[in-house]
Every structure is written in structure tokens, then in C-alpha cells.
Amino acid sequence: MANCMVFNTQIASIMEVLANAAVADICKLVDDDYAVFRLEITQSQKENRALRRKLQLLELKVARERVCASRPSSVKIVDRYRGMERGEGHLTGGHRSFVKPAGHNTWRDDQPITVDEGSGTSTQHIIVIESADAEGAGPGVKHERSDGEEDPLHSRNIQTEAAAGVSNSVAMEELSTASTLQSKTRCSITEASGTPDAILKSETVTETQRLLHTGSDHGPDPERLELGPLGCPSAPGSEYLLYGNPSPRMVHSHRDSGDVLESGNDPSCSYTTEMDPDNMPLGLETQTDLSRGDWNQYSSSVYPEGCLAKKVEVIVVDEVTVKVEGDAPPTWNVDETHLGEDHSQGRDFLNYRESLETNTNIATHSPFHALRDCEPVSTSMGPSDSHGRVLFNQVLNSNDRARAQAQRGGATSGNSKEKRFLCMFCNKGFSCPQKVEIHQRVHTGVKPFSCSQCHMRFAQACNLKRHQRVHTGVKPFSCSQCHMHFSHSSSLKRHQTVHTGEKSYSCPQCEKRFSHQHQLKMHLKVHMGEKHFVYTQEVLREELPQDTPAEKTFHSIT
DNA sequence: CTGGGGAGGGGGCCC
DNA sequence: TGGGCCCCCTCCCCA
């Protein structure tokens, strides 16, 4: 008997040793893989940056040729800057939009390049590009930029193709067009570093090109902001925070649905990179370009299988952009923006579980139950649906809002006595389970209320009811001082500021006041990130005194 | 400025 | 009396 016990003890100790050894091996493997993965990520990021620069340079070339061909009057301006390139002069304030750093020449001649042809022919933006290794000319040679004629919206954000509603199909069409263009422009920027594995799939290049355009949809072109006017540092929001953010935000992502629940900061379940939170919308633009099949594919990685059986398509806000193309690394700048969301929700869930373990008095309302209770929702939020894009933006923003509100004063705060029903995603507290269920539709995307006259769906019944006034034309809210009628009570309230002269929104920096929030937001851009833009428009106004759309935009923001 | 959707909070009604 | 449910109001945001 004693021998048996001793034997068992020995067996147990051996098992323990073996288990520890196995764990150590696993950890080592994970660490190794993680390091390799990080290396690939870093390399991919560099490659993407180089590709972007290449695309911009090519675009500039094409635009210049187009201008020369279609608008001879512009040649004078271009030649003028060309003279400056040779050291004959300087653009006012030493205006240099971006500099291609040496050692970032990882692109290749034979890579497919897409060039945005634009829609017009006139010259509005002349931006001198200084390139360290410009085409066939050696260091110091600059390129001119001459954007096509744009509508005012375009003029405000240079290259806001996505904002103009360019669809993916159009982008693909441009891709094919660009192939032809490439043969004309003959990109001859040589690869200096010669990184052997710098070859990216054409899709990745396309993605990069699309990012090039969509990125400016949400702020000044980060490339151009690398060196702001007069050499000022980049404005906040510059994509270059990706690489130089003093307080990088570390984000993680899970690889599969299980990681949603299980991954924490363990590198074995996630990869980490620096991200620029200001570029968050980029991912949305890209994810909406996914085919519906991909959409569903990605959607299947958010909830456990039991929930997936219910086919809730729209719960994928945080996941869809993890697009890994075979041996190519994920398309950075796109994915990483959403990885943070992923991880955030996963972390929230972990916190939630911890709270359950530590506080058994907290009542909860699981969204999984809600999902099971709900009919499968086939919302019209497909990736190719522009409206769906808007909805996803809103969903994403709402997720951020919900989390922010939860942090400010959710159930975890001193208010937990009344709001004891927690959202498992963001920990926000509500007074009753129904509120939680409604709220969690923010995270799940469930929209049980559909309009009978259109394809709109809503998460709240009252919103559907309000929406139906669009069809009925009923505007029950009328202004007592004019003949205006509104379908929204809040619209009426907002409108009445016209009569009262009330200006509720004041600028914290210059004491200016505005009656509408949008006005204040536009005004704040003047103080912050739009300085470069304003400067650019000033230069343009000097150079192009005619009333161009760019000039109108300039006036509109000042 | 307006139109219109997303979402939270509060209150009333019913069981 | 309290919870569930519904509706409305309101704020916020974006186009």
C-alpha cells in the first residue's frame, strides 16, 4: 500500500515535470512565432509605406502629364516649380509636402500600380515633392503634383475619392486603367533596398492604393503632413503616428472566435502593433469593400459557434478587416485599426467575466441570449452597400461611445445600485434588462424592427416609428415663429436657435460661438489639424487667383 | 441649416 | 410594489 502511494507520488511528480516542460516548450514556440510575426508585421508596414509613396509619386507624374497634355496654361506653373526644383527658387515658405526618405525604396518596377485619374483636367494643387531617389534623376530631384479638377469636397481633402462615393468597382476599374497608364508613365523608380520578400500581392497593392485615397477622407493626407508648412511637425491625426507616436496604443487581435473569449495579452493569442487611433475609419472604408462572402466569413469569427448558427451578419464590426492573404501579412493600417476594437471587446468580456466571478450580486443580461431570442437578422448592411457603410460607422462609433460612457459612469461607478444590469461588452450599466438588450444591439448589430416600405431596419421601435414619417411625410413638430415643420422634435429645437440667436457651441480656443455643433467642429479644424490645409489653400490662392473650387473651400473654412 | 438615423434616459401602463 | 414593456424625448452625429 505504501509502495503504491510512493509510486503515485512519483508519477504525479513526473507528470508535473513533464507538464512544466511542455508548457515551457509551448511558451518558447509561441514566443518565437510571435517574434517572427512581429518582424513580418514591421516589414509589411514598411513595404506599405513605400508602396504608398510610390503610388503618390506615380500619381503625380500622371497628373503632371495629364495637365501638360490637356491644359497648356498649366505648364507655366509646373515649369515654374520645376525651376525651383533646380534650386532656382523656393515655394513660399519652403512648402514641401512629403519627403521620400532614403532607404525606403522597397517597391518594384513590375508591381501593379493604380493611379487615380481623377475626373478633370485643370490644375488646382501644385505641391512640390522632394524625393531622395526620384525617377532617373538622383537625389534632390522633386516632382510636381497637379491634381485634377475636383469638386469643393475634394478640394478640401485632397484625394478624397472615397468621400465622393467611389465604389469598389470603380476602384477596380481604375486599377485596370492604371495598368494602361503605367505603360505610359513607365514607373522606373528602382528598388534600392532590394528586400527579397517585398513582393506583395496585387491585391495588397490595390488595398494600399485605396487606403491612399480613403485615408484622406478622414483628415489631411498624412503623407503631406509629414512635413507641414514651414516644416512644422505633422498635425494630430497624421498617420505617421503609426511609427512615431510617443504614446503608442498597443492593440491586440484574436485569430478566431475562441480568442474573443480567451485571449488576453498573451502574445500567443494575439499580435501587437502600434496604431494610430485617428485612422480608425480607414478600416471601415476597407472592410466595406469586401465581398459579401468575405463579410460572412469574417462575421463568423466573432461569436462562438452556437451563436453563429443564428447567422447574425452584422456583429462583425470589429473583425472584418483582418484580411490575411495567404503568405502576405495582414493589410496594415486597415486591420490594426480594428484589432483594437476586437481586443477591446474581448478584454471587456474578460473584465465582465471577472466581475461576475467577483461580484455575484450583479445581474447581467447576456447578448448571447438576445441573439438566441432574436430572429436571424439579414440586415442590408452588406459591404457593398453604402448605407451599410454608414451604419457600420455608426455602430463602430457607438461602440466607442458606449465604452466611453461606461468608463465615465457605468454600473461600475457609484451608480451601480440603480444600474445593476451590465452590458457584457462595455460594462455599461442599465436600470433594467430590456435596456441592456436594446443597448447590446449596438454591439451585436441586431435590428429587429424593419420598415415595411423600405429596407431600413432599426434596433429600437421608436426609431422605426420616427423613420416612417419619412414615408408618410408627417412632420408633427412645427415652429411657432415660422412655417417650418419637422419630423424630429430635436430638429425643431435645433431650428429654433435660428430665431433665438442662441449660440450654444463656443470655441474653447478663441471664444467664438456657433449655433450649430457642426459649425464649431469646422471651426476647430482651423485651430488644429487643418492648418496645413489652410496654408496650402493660401498658396493656391496666390497662384490661382481665379475662383476655383479650392478657393471656395478656403473661404468656407475660415 | 436641414434631414434623418443611432442611442440613452425617463416615465407611464399593465400584470 | 416591482418588473416588464412600450413610448417619447432628447442628444449626438453624419450627410
Coordinates of C-alpha atoms (C1' of nucleotides) in Angstrom, one line a residue:
Chain A
M1 CA 0.0 0.0 0.0
A2 CA 2.8 2.3 1.0
N3 CA 4.6 1.4 -2.2
C4 CA 1.6 2.2 -4.2
M5 CA 1.3 5.7 -2.6
V6 CA 5.0 6.3 -3.2
F7 CA 4.6 5.2 -6.8
N8 CA 1.6 7.5 -7.2
T9 CA 3.6 10.4 -5.8
Q10 CA 6.4 9.7 -8.1
I11 CA 4.0 9.5 -11.0
A12 CA 2.5 12.8 -10.0
S13 CA 5.8 14.5 -9.7
I14 CA 6.9 13.2 -13.1
M15 CA 3.7 14.3 -14.6
E16 CA 4.2 17.7 -13.1
V17 CA 7.7 17.9 -14.5
L18 CA 6.5 16.8 -17.9
A19 CA 3.7 19.3 -17.8
N20 CA 6.1 22.1 -16.9
A21 CA 8.4 21.2 -19.7
A22 CA 5.6 21.1 -22.1
V23 CA 4.4 24.5 -21.0
A24 CA 7.9 25.8 -21.3
D25 CA 8.2 24.4 -24.8
I26 CA 4.9 25.8 -25.8
C27 CA 5.8 29.2 -24.5
K28 CA 9.0 29.2 -26.3
L29 CA 7.3 28.2 -29.6
V30 CA 4.8 30.9 -29.1
D31 CA 7.4 33.5 -28.3
D32 CA 9.4 32.5 -31.4
D33 CA 6.4 32.6 -33.6
Y34 CA 5.3 35.9 -32.1
A35 CA 8.7 37.4 -32.7
V36 CA 8.6 36.3 -36.3
F37 CA 5.2 37.6 -36.8
R38 CA 6.1 40.9 -35.4
L39 CA 9.0 41.0 -37.7
E40 CA 6.8 40.3 -40.6
I41 CA 4.4 42.9 -39.5
T42 CA 7.1 45.6 -39.2
Q43 CA 8.4 44.6 -42.6
S44 CA 4.9 44.8 -44.1
Q45 CA 4.3 48.2 -42.6
K46 CA 7.5 49.5 -44.2
E47 CA 6.5 48.0 -47.5
N48 CA 3.1 49.5 -47.4
R49 CA 4.6 52.9 -46.7
A50 CA 7.0 52.5 -49.6
L51 CA 4.2 51.5 -51.8
R52 CA 2.2 54.5 -50.8
R53 CA 4.9 56.8 -51.7
K54 CA 5.5 55.1 -54.9
L55 CA 1.8 55.4 -55.8
Q56 CA 1.8 59.0 -54.9
L57 CA 4.8 59.7 -57.0
L58 CA 3.3 57.9 -59.9
E59 CA 0.1 59.8 -59.4
L60 CA 1.9 63.0 -59.5
K61 CA 3.6 62.0 -62.7
V62 CA 0.4 61.0 -64.3
A63 CA -1.3 64.2 -63.2
R64 CA 1.6 66.2 -64.5
E65 CA 1.5 64.6 -67.8
R66 CA -2.2 65.0 -68.0
V67 CA -2.0 68.6 -67.2
C68 CA 0.7 69.1 -69.7
A69 CA -1.4 67.4 -72.3
S70 CA -4.8 68.9 -71.6
R71 CA -4.1 72.3 -70.2
P72 CA -1.2 74.0 -71.7
S73 CA -1.8 77.0 -69.5
S74 CA -0.8 74.9 -66.5
V75 CA 2.6 74.2 -67.9
K76 CA 3.8 77.5 -66.9
I77 CA 3.1 76.9 -63.3
V78 CA 4.6 73.4 -63.5
D79 CA 7.7 74.7 -65.1
R80 CA 7.9 77.4 -62.6
Y81 CA 8.1 74.9 -59.9
R82 CA 10.4 72.8 -61.9
G83 CA 12.7 75.7 -61.9
M84 CA 12.5 75.8 -58.2
E85 CA 13.4 72.2 -58.1
R86 CA 16.7 73.0 -59.6
G87 CA 17.4 75.4 -56.9
E88 CA 16.2 78.5 -58.7
G89 CA 13.7 79.4 -56.1
H90 CA 11.6 78.2 -53.3
L91 CA 8.0 77.8 -53.0
T92 CA 6.6 80.1 -50.4
G93 CA 7.5 79.0 -47.0
G94 CA 9.5 76.2 -48.3
H95 CA 6.4 74.2 -49.0
R96 CA 7.2 70.6 -49.3
S97 CA 4.5 68.1 -49.0
F98 CA 6.3 65.0 -48.3
V99 CA 9.7 63.6 -48.5
K100 CA 10.5 60.1 -49.6
P101 CA 13.1 59.1 -47.1
A102 CA 16.2 57.3 -48.3
G103 CA 16.2 53.7 -47.6
H104 CA 12.5 53.1 -48.2
N105 CA 12.8 52.2 -51.8
T106 CA 11.3 48.8 -51.4
W107 CA 8.9 48.9 -54.2
R108 CA 9.4 47.3 -57.5
D109 CA 9.1 48.3 -61.1
D110 CA 6.9 45.5 -62.0
Q111 CA 4.4 45.9 -59.3
P112 CA 1.0 46.8 -60.5
I113 CA 0.2 50.4 -59.7
T114 CA -3.1 52.0 -59.7
V115 CA -3.3 55.7 -60.4
D116 CA -6.2 57.8 -59.7
E117 CA -7.0 59.5 -62.8
G118 CA -9.4 61.9 -61.3
S119 CA -12.1 63.4 -63.2
G120 CA -10.9 66.7 -64.6
T121 CA -8.0 68.3 -66.2
S122 CA -7.4 71.6 -64.7
T123 CA -4.7 72.4 -62.2
Q124 CA -5.5 73.4 -58.7
H125 CA -3.0 71.9 -56.4
I126 CA 0.7 72.4 -57.1
I127 CA 2.7 70.7 -54.4
V128 CA 6.4 70.1 -54.8
I129 CA 7.6 66.7 -53.9
E130 CA 11.1 66.2 -52.9
S131 CA 12.3 62.7 -53.4
A132 CA 15.6 61.3 -52.5
D133 CA 15.6 58.8 -55.3
A134 CA 13.3 60.2 -57.9
E135 CA 12.9 58.7 -61.2
G136 CA 16.1 58.5 -63.0
A137 CA 17.4 61.7 -61.6
G138 CA 19.1 61.0 -58.4
P139 CA 18.7 62.8 -55.1
G140 CA 17.2 66.1 -54.7
V141 CA 15.0 66.0 -57.7
K142 CA 11.5 66.9 -57.0
H143 CA 8.2 66.1 -58.6
E144 CA 5.3 68.3 -59.2
R145 CA 1.8 67.5 -58.2
S146 CA -1.1 68.6 -60.2
D147 CA -4.4 67.3 -59.1
G148 CA -7.3 67.1 -61.4
E149 CA -10.2 69.3 -61.0
E150 CA -12.2 68.4 -58.1
D151 CA -15.4 69.4 -56.6
P152 CA -15.3 71.5 -53.4
L153 CA -15.5 68.5 -51.3
H154 CA -12.5 67.1 -53.0
S155 CA -10.7 70.3 -52.7
R156 CA -11.0 70.3 -49.0
N157 CA -9.4 67.0 -48.5
I158 CA -7.0 66.4 -51.3
Q159 CA -7.7 63.0 -52.7
T160 CA -11.0 62.3 -51.1
E161 CA -12.1 59.8 -53.6
A162 CA -13.8 57.7 -51.0
A163 CA -15.7 60.6 -49.8
A164 CA -17.0 61.2 -53.2
G165 CA -18.5 57.8 -53.1
V166 CA -16.2 55.9 -55.4
S167 CA -17.2 52.4 -55.2
N168 CA -15.1 49.4 -55.2
S169 CA -16.0 48.6 -58.7
V170 CA -14.8 51.9 -59.8
A171 CA -11.6 51.4 -57.9
M172 CA -11.1 48.1 -59.7
E173 CA -11.8 49.8 -63.0
E174 CA -9.2 52.3 -62.1
L175 CA -6.9 49.5 -61.4
S176 CA -7.2 48.3 -64.9
T177 CA -7.0 51.7 -66.3
A178 CA -3.9 52.3 -64.3
S179 CA -2.3 49.3 -65.8
T180 CA -2.5 51.0 -69.1
L181 CA -1.3 54.2 -67.6
Q182 CA 1.6 52.5 -66.1
S183 CA 2.8 51.5 -69.5
K184 CA 2.7 55.2 -70.4
T185 CA 4.3 56.6 -67.4
R186 CA 6.7 53.7 -67.0
C187 CA 7.4 53.8 -63.4
S188 CA 11.1 53.5 -63.2
I189 CA 11.7 54.1 -59.6
T190 CA 14.2 51.5 -58.8
E191 CA 14.3 49.3 -55.8
A192 CA 17.2 50.3 -53.6
S193 CA 16.9 48.1 -50.7
G194 CA 16.0 45.1 -52.7
T195 CA 14.2 43.3 -50.0
P196 CA 13.6 39.9 -51.4
D197 CA 10.3 39.3 -49.8
A198 CA 9.0 42.7 -50.5
I199 CA 6.7 41.3 -53.2
L200 CA 3.2 41.9 -52.3
K201 CA 0.2 40.5 -54.0
S202 CA -1.5 42.8 -56.4
E203 CA -4.5 42.9 -54.1
T204 CA -2.4 44.3 -51.4
V205 CA -1.1 47.0 -53.7
T206 CA -4.7 47.8 -54.6
E207 CA -5.6 47.9 -51.0
T208 CA -2.7 50.3 -50.4
Q209 CA -3.8 52.4 -53.2
R210 CA -7.3 52.5 -51.9
L211 CA -6.0 53.4 -48.5
L212 CA -4.2 56.2 -50.1
H213 CA -7.4 57.7 -51.1
T214 CA -9.6 56.8 -48.3
G215 CA -7.2 57.9 -45.7
S216 CA -7.6 61.4 -46.7
D217 CA -11.2 61.1 -46.2
H218 CA -10.7 61.5 -42.5
G219 CA -8.2 64.2 -42.4
P220 CA -5.3 65.8 -44.1
D221 CA -3.2 63.5 -46.1
P222 CA -0.8 62.1 -43.6
E223 CA 1.9 61.9 -46.2
R224 CA 1.6 65.5 -46.9
L225 CA 1.6 66.3 -43.3
E226 CA 4.9 64.6 -42.6
L227 CA 6.4 67.9 -43.2
G228 CA 3.8 70.5 -42.6
P229 CA 4.0 74.0 -43.9
L230 CA 7.2 75.7 -43.0
G231 CA 8.5 72.5 -41.8
C232 CA 6.1 72.2 -38.9
P233 CA 5.5 68.8 -37.5
S234 CA 2.6 66.8 -38.5
A235 CA -0.8 67.7 -37.4
P236 CA -2.5 65.5 -34.9
G237 CA -4.0 62.6 -36.6
S238 CA -1.2 62.1 -39.0
E239 CA -0.7 58.6 -40.0
Y240 CA 2.8 58.9 -39.0
L241 CA 1.8 58.5 -35.5
L242 CA 1.8 54.9 -36.5
Y243 CA 5.5 54.9 -36.3
G244 CA 6.3 57.8 -34.1
N245 CA 3.5 58.1 -31.6
P246 CA 5.0 59.0 -28.3
S247 CA 2.3 57.1 -26.6
P248 CA 1.6 54.2 -28.9
R249 CA -1.5 52.4 -28.4
M250 CA -0.9 48.7 -28.2
V251 CA -3.6 46.7 -29.7
H252 CA -4.2 43.1 -30.0
S253 CA -6.3 40.8 -32.0
H254 CA -7.6 37.4 -31.8
R255 CA -7.4 34.9 -34.6
D256 CA -10.6 33.2 -34.1
S257 CA -13.7 33.3 -32.3
G258 CA -12.4 31.4 -29.3
D259 CA -9.8 34.1 -28.8
V260 CA -12.5 36.6 -28.3
L261 CA -13.1 34.9 -25.0
E262 CA -9.8 33.6 -24.2
S263 CA -7.2 35.9 -25.5
G264 CA -5.8 38.5 -23.2
N265 CA -2.5 40.0 -23.5
D266 CA -0.9 36.7 -24.2
P267 CA 1.1 37.1 -27.3
S268 CA 0.3 33.5 -28.2
C269 CA -3.2 34.5 -28.9
S270 CA -2.7 37.9 -30.3
Y271 CA -0.3 40.1 -32.2
T272 CA 0.6 43.6 -31.2
T273 CA 1.4 46.7 -33.1
E274 CA 1.4 50.3 -32.8
M275 CA -1.6 52.0 -34.2
D276 CA -3.0 55.4 -34.8
P277 CA -6.4 55.7 -33.4
D278 CA -7.1 58.6 -35.6
N279 CA -7.1 56.3 -38.6
M280 CA -9.8 54.1 -37.3
P281 CA -12.2 54.9 -40.1
L282 CA -9.8 53.6 -42.6
G283 CA -10.6 50.1 -41.8
L284 CA -14.3 50.7 -42.2
E285 CA -13.7 52.0 -45.7
T286 CA -11.8 49.0 -46.5
Q287 CA -14.0 46.5 -44.9
T288 CA -16.9 47.7 -46.8
D289 CA -15.1 46.7 -49.9
L290 CA -15.0 43.1 -49.0
S291 CA -17.2 40.9 -50.9
R292 CA -20.2 39.6 -49.1
G293 CA -18.7 36.2 -48.9
D294 CA -15.8 37.6 -47.1
W295 CA -18.1 39.5 -45.0
N296 CA -19.8 36.4 -43.7
Q297 CA -16.5 34.7 -43.4
Y298 CA -15.3 37.4 -41.1
S299 CA -18.6 37.6 -39.3
S300 CA -18.1 34.0 -38.3
S301 CA -15.2 34.8 -36.1
V302 CA -16.9 36.9 -33.6
Y303 CA -19.2 34.7 -31.6
P304 CA -18.9 31.1 -30.6
E305 CA -20.3 28.6 -32.9
G306 CA -23.5 28.3 -31.0
C307 CA -24.3 31.9 -31.8
L308 CA -23.0 31.7 -35.4
A309 CA -25.7 29.2 -36.1
K310 CA -28.1 32.0 -35.9
K311 CA -26.3 33.8 -38.7
V312 CA -26.1 37.3 -37.3
E313 CA -24.3 39.0 -40.1
V314 CA -23.8 42.4 -38.6
I315 CA -21.9 41.6 -35.5
V316 CA -18.6 41.8 -37.3
V317 CA -17.8 45.4 -37.0
D318 CA -14.6 44.7 -35.2
E319 CA -13.4 41.7 -37.1
V320 CA -13.9 42.1 -40.7
T321 CA -10.8 43.8 -41.7
V322 CA -8.4 41.1 -40.5
K323 CA -7.6 40.2 -44.0
V324 CA -4.7 37.9 -44.4
E325 CA -3.9 37.0 -47.9
G326 CA -2.0 33.8 -48.0
D327 CA 1.6 34.5 -47.2
A328 CA 1.1 38.2 -47.2
P329 CA 0.8 39.8 -43.8
P330 CA -2.4 41.4 -42.9
T331 CA -3.1 44.7 -44.6
W332 CA -1.8 47.0 -42.0
N333 CA -3.3 50.4 -41.4
V334 CA -6.5 48.7 -42.1
D335 CA -6.6 45.7 -39.8
E336 CA -4.8 47.2 -36.9
T337 CA -7.4 49.8 -36.5
H338 CA -10.0 47.2 -35.9
L339 CA -7.8 44.9 -34.0
G340 CA -8.0 47.3 -31.2
E341 CA -11.7 47.0 -31.3
D342 CA -11.5 43.3 -31.2
H343 CA -9.3 43.2 -28.4
S344 CA -11.1 45.8 -26.6
Q345 CA -14.3 43.9 -26.7
G346 CA -12.5 40.7 -25.8
R347 CA -10.9 42.5 -22.9
D348 CA -14.2 43.9 -21.9
F349 CA -15.6 40.5 -21.9
L350 CA -12.8 39.2 -19.7
N351 CA -13.4 42.1 -17.4
Y352 CA -17.0 41.2 -17.4
R353 CA -16.3 37.6 -16.6
E354 CA -14.1 38.7 -13.8
S355 CA -16.8 40.9 -12.5
L356 CA -19.1 38.0 -12.5
E357 CA -16.7 36.0 -10.6
T358 CA -16.0 38.6 -8.0
N359 CA -19.5 40.1 -7.7
T360 CA -22.3 37.6 -7.8
N361 CA -24.8 40.3 -7.0
I362 CA -24.5 41.8 -10.4
A363 CA -27.4 40.9 -12.6
T364 CA -26.5 40.5 -16.2
H365 CA -28.1 40.2 -19.5
S366 CA -26.2 38.2 -21.9
P367 CA -26.3 39.3 -25.5
F368 CA -26.0 35.6 -26.4
H369 CA -29.4 35.2 -25.0
A370 CA -30.5 38.1 -27.0
L371 CA -29.1 36.5 -30.1
R372 CA -30.8 33.3 -29.4
D373 CA -34.0 35.0 -28.8
C374 CA -33.9 37.1 -31.9
E375 CA -34.8 36.1 -35.3
P376 CA -31.9 35.9 -37.7
V377 CA -31.4 39.3 -38.9
S378 CA -30.4 39.8 -42.5
T379 CA -29.8 43.4 -42.5
S380 CA -28.9 45.3 -45.6
M381 CA -25.5 46.1 -44.3
G382 CA -23.6 44.4 -46.8
P383 CA -20.2 45.6 -47.6
S384 CA -21.1 47.0 -51.0
D385 CA -24.0 48.8 -49.5
S386 CA -23.1 52.4 -48.9
H387 CA -25.8 52.7 -46.4
G388 CA -24.4 49.7 -44.7
R389 CA -21.2 51.6 -44.6
V390 CA -22.8 54.4 -42.8
L391 CA -24.4 52.0 -40.4
F392 CA -21.2 50.4 -39.6
N393 CA -19.6 53.7 -39.0
Q394 CA -22.3 54.4 -36.6
V395 CA -22.1 51.0 -35.0
L396 CA -18.4 51.4 -34.5
N397 CA -18.7 54.9 -33.1
S398 CA -21.4 53.8 -30.9
N399 CA -19.2 51.1 -29.5
D400 CA -16.7 53.6 -28.7
R401 CA -19.3 55.8 -27.2
A402 CA -20.7 53.0 -25.2
R403 CA -17.4 52.1 -23.8
A404 CA -16.6 55.7 -23.0
Q405 CA -19.8 56.2 -21.3
A406 CA -19.3 53.0 -19.4
Q407 CA -15.9 54.3 -18.2
R408 CA -17.4 57.6 -17.3
G409 CA -20.2 56.4 -15.2
G410 CA -21.5 52.9 -15.9
A411 CA -22.6 50.3 -13.4
T412 CA -19.1 50.0 -12.2
S413 CA -19.2 53.5 -10.8
G414 CA -21.0 54.6 -7.8
N415 CA -24.2 54.5 -9.7
S416 CA -24.2 50.7 -9.7
K417 CA -27.0 50.5 -7.2
E418 CA -29.6 51.5 -9.7
K419 CA -28.0 50.5 -12.9
R420 CA -27.2 47.0 -11.9
F421 CA -27.8 45.3 -15.3
L422 CA -24.5 45.3 -17.1
C423 CA -23.7 45.1 -20.8
M424 CA -21.2 42.3 -21.2
F425 CA -19.4 44.1 -24.0
C426 CA -18.8 47.5 -22.5
N427 CA -19.8 47.1 -18.9
K428 CA -22.2 49.9 -19.1
G429 CA -25.0 49.6 -16.6
F430 CA -28.7 50.0 -17.1
S431 CA -31.7 50.1 -14.9
C432 CA -33.5 47.1 -16.5
P433 CA -32.7 44.1 -18.6
Q434 CA -34.6 45.5 -21.6
K435 CA -32.4 48.5 -21.7
V436 CA -29.4 46.2 -21.7
E437 CA -30.9 44.2 -24.5
I438 CA -31.6 47.2 -26.6
H439 CA -28.2 48.6 -25.8
Q440 CA -26.4 45.4 -26.8
R441 CA -27.8 45.7 -30.2
V442 CA -25.2 48.4 -30.6
H443 CA -22.6 45.7 -30.3
T444 CA -24.4 42.9 -32.0
G445 CA -26.0 44.8 -34.8
V446 CA -29.3 43.2 -34.3
K447 CA -32.1 45.3 -35.7
P448 CA -35.4 43.6 -35.2
F449 CA -37.6 46.4 -36.5
S450 CA -37.9 46.7 -40.2
C451 CA -39.7 49.3 -42.2
S452 CA -42.4 47.9 -44.3
Q453 CA -41.9 50.4 -47.1
C454 CA -38.2 50.3 -47.4
H455 CA -35.3 48.1 -46.3
M456 CA -34.3 50.1 -43.4
R457 CA -34.0 48.2 -40.1
F458 CA -33.8 49.6 -36.6
A459 CA -32.7 48.5 -33.3
Q460 CA -35.4 50.5 -31.5
A461 CA -39.0 50.5 -32.3
C462 CA -39.3 54.2 -31.7
N463 CA -36.7 54.8 -34.2
L464 CA -38.6 52.8 -36.7
K465 CA -41.7 54.8 -35.9
R466 CA -39.8 58.0 -36.3
H467 CA -38.4 56.8 -39.6
Q468 CA -41.8 56.0 -41.0
R469 CA -42.5 59.7 -41.0
V470 CA -40.1 59.8 -43.9
H471 CA -42.6 57.8 -45.9
T472 CA -45.8 59.4 -44.6
G473 CA -44.4 62.9 -44.8
V474 CA -45.8 63.7 -41.4
K475 CA -44.0 66.5 -39.7
P476 CA -45.7 66.9 -36.4
F477 CA -43.2 69.4 -35.0
S478 CA -43.9 72.9 -36.2
C479 CA -42.0 76.1 -35.4
S480 CA -44.2 78.7 -33.7
Q481 CA -42.2 81.5 -35.3
C482 CA -42.1 80.4 -38.9
H483 CA -43.8 77.9 -41.1
M484 CA -41.2 75.2 -40.8
H485 CA -42.3 71.8 -39.9
F486 CA -40.1 69.0 -38.8
S487 CA -40.3 65.3 -38.3
H488 CA -37.8 65.4 -35.5
S489 CA -38.5 67.1 -32.3
S490 CA -34.8 67.7 -31.9
S491 CA -34.8 69.2 -35.4
L492 CA -37.4 71.7 -34.3
K493 CA -35.4 72.5 -31.2
R494 CA -32.3 72.9 -33.2
H495 CA -34.1 75.1 -35.8
Q496 CA -35.4 77.4 -33.2
T497 CA -31.9 78.6 -32.5
V498 CA -32.2 80.4 -35.7
H499 CA -34.9 82.6 -34.2
T500 CA -33.4 82.9 -30.8
G501 CA -29.9 83.6 -32.0
E502 CA -28.7 81.1 -29.4
K503 CA -25.2 80.0 -29.9
S504 CA -24.6 77.1 -27.6
Y505 CA -21.3 76.0 -29.1
S506 CA -18.3 78.0 -28.2
C507 CA -14.8 77.5 -29.2
P508 CA -12.5 76.8 -26.3
Q509 CA -9.6 78.5 -28.0
C510 CA -10.9 81.7 -29.4
E511 CA -14.3 82.3 -27.7
K512 CA -16.1 82.3 -30.9
R513 CA -19.6 81.0 -30.6
F514 CA -21.7 79.0 -33.0
S515 CA -25.3 78.0 -33.2
H516 CA -24.6 74.5 -34.5
Q517 CA -22.2 71.9 -33.5
H518 CA -21.1 71.3 -37.0
Q519 CA -20.0 74.9 -37.3
L520 CA -17.9 74.6 -34.2
K521 CA -16.3 71.4 -35.5
M522 CA -15.4 73.0 -38.7
H523 CA -14.1 76.0 -36.8
L524 CA -11.9 73.8 -34.6
K525 CA -10.2 72.3 -37.6
V526 CA -8.8 75.7 -38.3
H527 CA -7.2 75.6 -34.9
M528 CA -6.0 72.1 -35.2
G529 CA -5.3 69.8 -38.0
E530 CA -6.3 72.0 -40.9
K531 CA -3.5 74.5 -40.5
H532 CA -1.6 72.8 -43.2
F533 CA -4.6 72.8 -45.5
V534 CA -5.3 76.4 -44.9
Y535 CA -1.8 77.2 -45.7
T536 CA -1.9 75.1 -48.9
Q537 CA -5.0 77.0 -50.0
E538 CA -3.4 80.3 -49.3
V539 CA -0.6 79.3 -51.6
L540 CA -3.0 78.2 -54.2
R541 CA -5.0 81.4 -53.9
E542 CA -1.8 83.3 -54.6
E543 CA -1.0 81.1 -57.5
L544 CA -4.5 80.6 -58.9
P545 CA -6.4 83.9 -58.3
Q546 CA -9.4 82.7 -60.2
D547 CA -12.4 81.5 -58.3
T548 CA -11.5 77.8 -58.1
P549 CA -13.3 75.3 -56.0
A550 CA -10.2 75.2 -53.8
E551 CA -10.6 78.9 -53.1
K552 CA -14.2 78.5 -52.2
T553 CA -13.2 75.8 -49.8
F554 CA -10.6 78.0 -48.3
H555 CA -13.1 80.7 -47.7
S556 CA -15.6 78.3 -46.3
I557 CA -13.3 77.1 -43.5
T558 CA -12.0 80.5 -42.5
Chain B
dC1 C1' -29.1 74.8 -41.8
dT2 C1' -32.0 70.6 -42.5
dG3 C1' -32.9 65.6 -42.8
dG4 C1' -32.6 61.7 -40.6
dG5 C1' -30.6 57.6 -38.0
dG6 C1' -28.3 55.8 -33.5
dA7 C1' -28.8 55.5 -28.9
dG8 C1' -29.7 56.6 -23.8
dG9 C1' -32.9 58.0 -20.3
dG10 C1' -37.3 58.7 -18.2
dG11 C1' -42.0 57.9 -17.4
dG12 C1' -46.4 55.6 -17.9
dC13 C1' -49.1 51.4 -18.2
dC14 C1' -50.1 46.7 -17.1
dC15 C1' -49.6 42.4 -14.8
Chain C
dT1 C1' -44.8 47.1 -5.1
dG2 C1' -41.8 45.9 -8.6
dG3 C1' -40.6 44.2 -13.0
dG4 C1' -41.6 44.1 -18.0
dC5 C1' -42.8 46.6 -21.7
dC6 C1' -43.7 50.4 -24.5
dC7 C1' -43.4 55.1 -25.9
dC8 C1' -41.5 59.5 -26.0
dC9 C1' -38.0 62.9 -25.5
dT10 C1' -33.5 64.1 -26.1
dC11 C1' -28.8 64.3 -27.5
dC12 C1' -25.4 63.2 -30.8
dC13 C1' -23.8 62.5 -35.2
dC14 C1' -23.3 62.5 -40.2
dA15 C1' -24.7 63.6 -44.9

